XYZ file of C-alpha atoms in Angstrom:
327
model
C 41.841 9.959 17.978
C 42.950 10.952 21.491
C 41.529 7.625 22.649
C 44.423 5.650 19.625
C 41.313 4.519 17.217
C 41.517 6.923 14.426
C 44.761 8.258 12.314
C 43.923 12.057 12.090
C 44.109 11.427 8.383
C 40.430 9.440 8.685
C 39.130 11.397 10.680
C 38.738 14.076 8.640
C 37.773 11.701 5.399
C 35.133 10.640 7.407
C 34.293 14.355 8.060
C 32.264 13.653 11.850
C 33.119 16.471 15.155
C 31.151 14.014 17.029
C 27.974 10.947 16.860
C 25.431 10.944 18.764
C 25.290 8.098 21.321
C 22.321 6.912 22.651
C 22.644 5.816 26.507
C 19.723 4.855 28.005
C 17.301 3.744 25.610
C 17.643 0.395 24.105
C 16.954 0.712 20.101
C 12.971 -0.799 20.176
C 12.181 2.278 23.003
C 13.745 4.824 20.656
C 11.697 3.783 17.588
C 8.825 3.659 19.695
C 9.811 7.273 21.020
C 10.483 8.543 16.960
C 6.864 6.667 15.926
C 5.171 8.929 18.576
C 6.865 12.105 18.328
C 5.554 11.520 13.939
C 1.827 10.688 15.450
C 1.646 13.526 17.445
C 3.105 15.328 14.259
C 0.930 14.203 11.996
C -2.382 14.614 14.666
C -3.204 10.544 14.115
C -3.874 8.129 16.613
C -2.463 4.851 16.251
C -5.124 2.983 16.173
C -5.463 4.461 12.997
C -2.410 2.587 11.519
C -2.945 -0.441 9.037
C 0.647 -1.573 9.300
C 3.877 -1.019 10.851
C 7.253 -1.472 9.509
C 10.372 -1.457 11.592
C 13.896 -1.650 9.657
C 16.841 -2.056 11.462
C 20.706 -2.729 10.796
C 22.009 -4.176 13.923
C 21.352 -5.586 17.558
C 17.307 -4.832 18.657
C 18.135 -6.220 22.390
C 16.520 -10.068 22.646
C 16.992 -13.368 20.346
C 13.696 -14.599 18.639
C 12.233 -12.023 19.149
C 10.033 -8.879 17.189
C 10.435 -5.750 17.921
C 7.757 -4.563 15.335
C 5.383 -6.190 17.330
C 6.637 -4.371 20.225
C 6.769 -0.864 18.460
C 2.915 -1.743 17.529
C 2.533 -2.282 21.357
C 4.072 0.341 23.319
C 2.438 2.856 20.533
C -1.218 1.458 20.888
C -1.348 0.605 17.261
C -3.071 -2.601 18.085
C -4.823 -3.041 14.548
C -1.903 -1.978 12.675
C 0.513 -5.733 11.373
C 3.345 -5.749 12.515
C 6.515 -6.965 10.411
C 9.904 -6.031 9.671
C 12.528 -5.566 7.548
C 16.499 -6.771 7.875
C 18.479 -5.170 4.873
C 20.849 -3.443 7.179
C 21.440 -0.194 5.663
C 19.049 -0.068 2.833
C 16.399 -1.196 5.206
C 14.391 2.080 6.246
C 14.170 3.422 2.237
C 12.693 -0.155 1.186
C 10.106 -1.043 4.165
C 9.394 2.051 2.390
C 9.177 1.245 -0.702
C 6.797 -1.472 0.334
C 4.763 -0.444 2.932
C 4.160 2.217 0.163
C 2.869 -0.544 -2.201
C 0.786 -3.293 0.671
C -0.975 0.660 1.529
C -1.859 1.097 -2.454
C -2.985 -2.424 -2.637
C -7.050 -2.108 -3.972
C -9.302 -2.173 -1.827
C -12.743 -3.984 -3.013
C -14.318 -2.365 0.044
C -13.829 1.482 -1.403
C -13.074 2.197 2.316
C -10.416 5.885 3.552
C -7.738 6.022 2.738
C -5.124 3.266 4.722
C -2.165 4.808 7.008
C 1.483 2.510 8.070
C 4.268 4.043 9.672
C 7.650 3.366 9.015
C 10.398 2.855 12.170
C 13.577 2.592 12.475
C 16.616 2.644 15.206
C 20.321 1.745 15.487
C 22.279 1.546 18.742
C 25.963 0.803 17.710
C 27.456 0.608 21.414
C 30.914 -1.592 22.207
C 31.711 -4.523 23.181
C 30.121 -5.678 20.183
C 30.265 -2.593 17.390
C 32.927 0.046 17.575
C 31.481 2.969 15.711
C 34.130 4.959 14.325
C 36.244 1.595 12.907
C 33.611 -1.000 12.537
C 34.371 0.006 8.522
C 36.142 1.173 6.092
C 34.868 5.406 5.033
C 31.786 4.927 6.961
C 31.157 6.006 10.404
C 27.652 5.090 12.603
C 25.896 7.486 15.375
C 23.071 6.605 17.191
C 19.367 7.676 15.939
C 16.046 6.089 15.388
C 13.282 8.062 12.312
C 9.871 7.467 12.233
C 7.250 8.316 9.532
C 4.106 8.538 8.755
C 2.324 6.833 5.055
C -0.769 7.913 3.281
C -2.488 6.124 0.776
C -3.965 8.325 -1.100
C -2.349 11.058 -0.249
C -4.223 13.991 1.165
C -3.840 17.547 0.772
C -2.111 18.504 4.071
C 0.092 16.140 3.691
C 3.753 17.752 3.934
C 5.180 15.432 1.442
C 4.137 13.652 -1.209
C 6.229 9.883 -2.110
C 6.077 9.934 -6.083
C 8.020 6.957 -7.297
C 10.600 4.132 -4.707
C 13.306 2.012 -7.064
C 15.565 -0.201 -6.110
C 18.090 -2.414 -7.810
C 20.552 -5.481 -6.285
C 23.633 -6.909 -7.441
C 23.260 -10.243 -4.779
C 26.462 -11.447 -5.973
C 28.542 -8.718 -3.577
C 26.599 -10.310 -0.778
C 30.566 -11.637 0.112
C 31.718 -8.123 0.760
C 30.526 -8.448 4.541
C 30.903 -12.653 5.296
C 34.305 -12.714 3.490
C 36.068 -15.961 4.263
C 34.512 -16.746 7.361
C 32.509 -19.825 7.587
C 29.260 -19.767 8.548
C 28.890 -19.476 12.689
C 26.928 -21.096 15.394
C 26.018 -17.817 17.106
C 26.226 -13.983 16.912
C 30.042 -12.536 17.184
C 31.582 -16.173 17.675
C 34.910 -15.489 15.686
C 35.131 -12.543 16.552
C 34.451 -10.023 19.390
C 33.150 -7.175 17.724
C 31.392 -6.518 14.673
C 34.418 -5.778 11.058
C 33.549 -5.236 8.399
C 37.134 -3.820 7.312
C 38.669 -7.497 7.858
C 35.344 -8.824 5.834
C 35.679 -6.451 2.335
C 39.565 -6.961 2.997
C 39.470 -10.798 2.090
C 36.821 -10.392 -0.201
C 38.314 -8.123 -2.456
C 41.574 -10.229 -2.349
C 39.846 -12.904 -3.474
C 38.007 -10.552 -6.353
C 41.156 -8.398 -7.879
C 38.855 -7.337 -11.174
C 36.264 -5.937 -9.296
C 35.248 -2.765 -10.107
C 33.607 -1.787 -7.289
C 33.734 1.988 -8.196
C 32.057 1.123 -11.650
C 29.346 -0.814 -10.252
C 28.018 1.907 -8.032
C 28.329 4.754 -10.155
C 25.589 1.900 -12.998
C 23.579 1.017 -9.767
C 23.112 4.898 -9.205
C 22.033 6.146 -12.375
C 20.105 2.331 -12.575
C 17.799 3.923 -9.628
C 18.405 7.376 -11.166
C 16.766 6.414 -14.149
C 13.859 3.798 -12.449
C 13.226 6.639 -10.038
C 12.621 9.439 -12.559
C 10.819 7.418 -15.455
C 8.346 6.497 -12.349
C 7.524 9.493 -11.659
C 7.267 10.756 -14.834
C 9.984 13.045 -14.104
C 12.702 14.423 -16.653
C 16.162 14.383 -15.111
C 16.796 18.031 -16.493
C 12.799 18.950 -14.878
C 12.840 22.506 -13.039
C 10.526 20.981 -10.395
C 13.901 18.800 -9.479
C 15.717 20.500 -6.977
C 18.094 18.273 -4.498
C 19.371 15.445 -4.044
C 19.705 13.968 -0.384
C 23.284 11.631 0.401
C 23.072 8.278 2.599
C 25.241 9.601 5.503
C 28.720 8.102 4.810
C 32.104 9.652 5.604
C 33.003 12.689 3.296
C 35.479 11.254 1.364
C 33.303 7.931 -0.007
C 30.611 10.467 -0.834
C 32.943 13.153 -2.758
C 34.432 10.624 -5.153
C 31.494 7.640 -5.672
C 27.858 9.453 -5.297
C 28.861 12.687 -5.960
C 30.328 13.486 -9.534
C 27.709 10.345 -10.438
C 24.395 11.749 -8.902
C 26.073 15.612 -10.596
C 26.669 13.801 -14.315
C 22.424 12.336 -14.111
C 21.090 15.684 -12.668
C 21.187 19.016 -11.942
C 20.185 19.569 -8.555
C 21.204 21.009 -4.992
C 23.545 17.745 -3.371
C 23.211 18.237 -0.071
C 24.661 15.602 3.281
C 22.966 16.063 5.885
C 24.933 13.555 7.918
C 27.605 15.213 9.002
C 26.510 15.521 12.362
C 24.581 12.256 12.480
C 26.506 9.849 11.041
C 25.076 6.192 8.934
C 22.026 5.840 11.016
C 21.650 2.852 10.220
C 18.457 1.499 8.025
C 17.379 6.002 9.356
C 18.906 7.857 6.468
C 16.381 7.465 4.354
C 13.889 8.993 6.649
C 15.873 11.314 8.410
C 16.504 13.230 5.376
C 13.048 13.722 4.346
C 12.874 15.303 8.130
C 15.070 17.601 6.641
C 13.307 18.411 4.246
C 10.454 19.245 6.193
C 12.029 20.543 9.001
C 13.663 23.708 6.428
C 10.604 23.990 4.482
C 13.446 23.280 1.787
C 10.102 21.909 -0.853
C 7.926 24.977 -2.554
C 4.755 23.072 -3.203
C 5.776 20.873 -6.598
C 8.597 20.820 -6.470
C 10.931 17.594 -5.712
C 14.012 16.280 -3.979
C 15.698 12.596 -4.987
C 16.323 10.232 -1.878
C 19.441 7.857 -2.166
C 19.719 5.296 0.423
C 22.501 2.220 -0.318
C 23.209 -0.771 1.653
C 25.062 -3.569 1.592
C 24.168 -7.325 0.157
C 24.147 -4.495 -2.243
C 21.268 -2.060 -3.042
C 21.034 0.865 -3.721
C 17.552 3.409 -3.489
C 15.658 6.369 -4.320
C 12.676 8.048 -3.625
C 11.414 10.534 -5.333
C 9.139 13.410 -3.001
C 7.807 16.510 -4.537
C 6.296 19.396 -1.669
C 3.124 19.786 -1.977
C 2.716 22.751 -0.040
C 1.201 20.710 3.951
C 2.226 22.242 7.312
C 6.306 21.484 7.038
C 7.854 19.449 10.218
C 7.961 21.739 13.913
């Protein structure tokens, strides 16, 4: 606010006193650090990974280059298949869903469990991105995440992924394109990423659009699908928490909390007040909060939400299994 970037009311609507800023490491280097920490915590060597998926939102430091291959190389995952997911803010949740499907595919050899890792990392640095004002209702913090998945789950795993549901409304893609023509090079039209301008242009042309209604339908749909696939009723007493995307406080309070509260009776948590939106990393960061706080007793469950431009909405159902908590 002292630099004049935010009005006081906008700062209050976001609800963040500060945001994490990565100064020295590039985003893929941050992902490598998170991956190493996750492997050490799990007591698993990188050589045992069958696949490694990296998801990101913003620039990763090189053009025409594959961050997931770099991460796999740096952590020593020589036999892993590296692949990337670039579905902006919802990338981490979708990567978990796709990785789970990849690991669960039939294995004719009948061999041991498969292991895969999902990483995310983003740095929202200037001059190309203003973490405070490039978007409405969301402020962006730098961070990296990593989660190790195993199929089938084992008795020592702290969380079990019971289901993952994602739905899309692709006609909303223009909200982040606006009236801009396609460009030949990045930031050809503007020096900074400016989602506010594209959203204004889109909403000006789509004056009858009720995004709040679309958002509500989509949240309800992913909750219903995720619970159905997990074999859990909305009133199941094992459901304990709903973990929100790491958006601004006002946006969550108006567009997310009332919808979730109407669907399930759980404790709703916003763990993003100290981090802001972590790009593709919100879902995995929220998993870490569950483990570090030992919030789920064996058999208890939580809903983890994510959403992103395009638009897509995801809901993961995870269950505490009684394994060792994160440290």
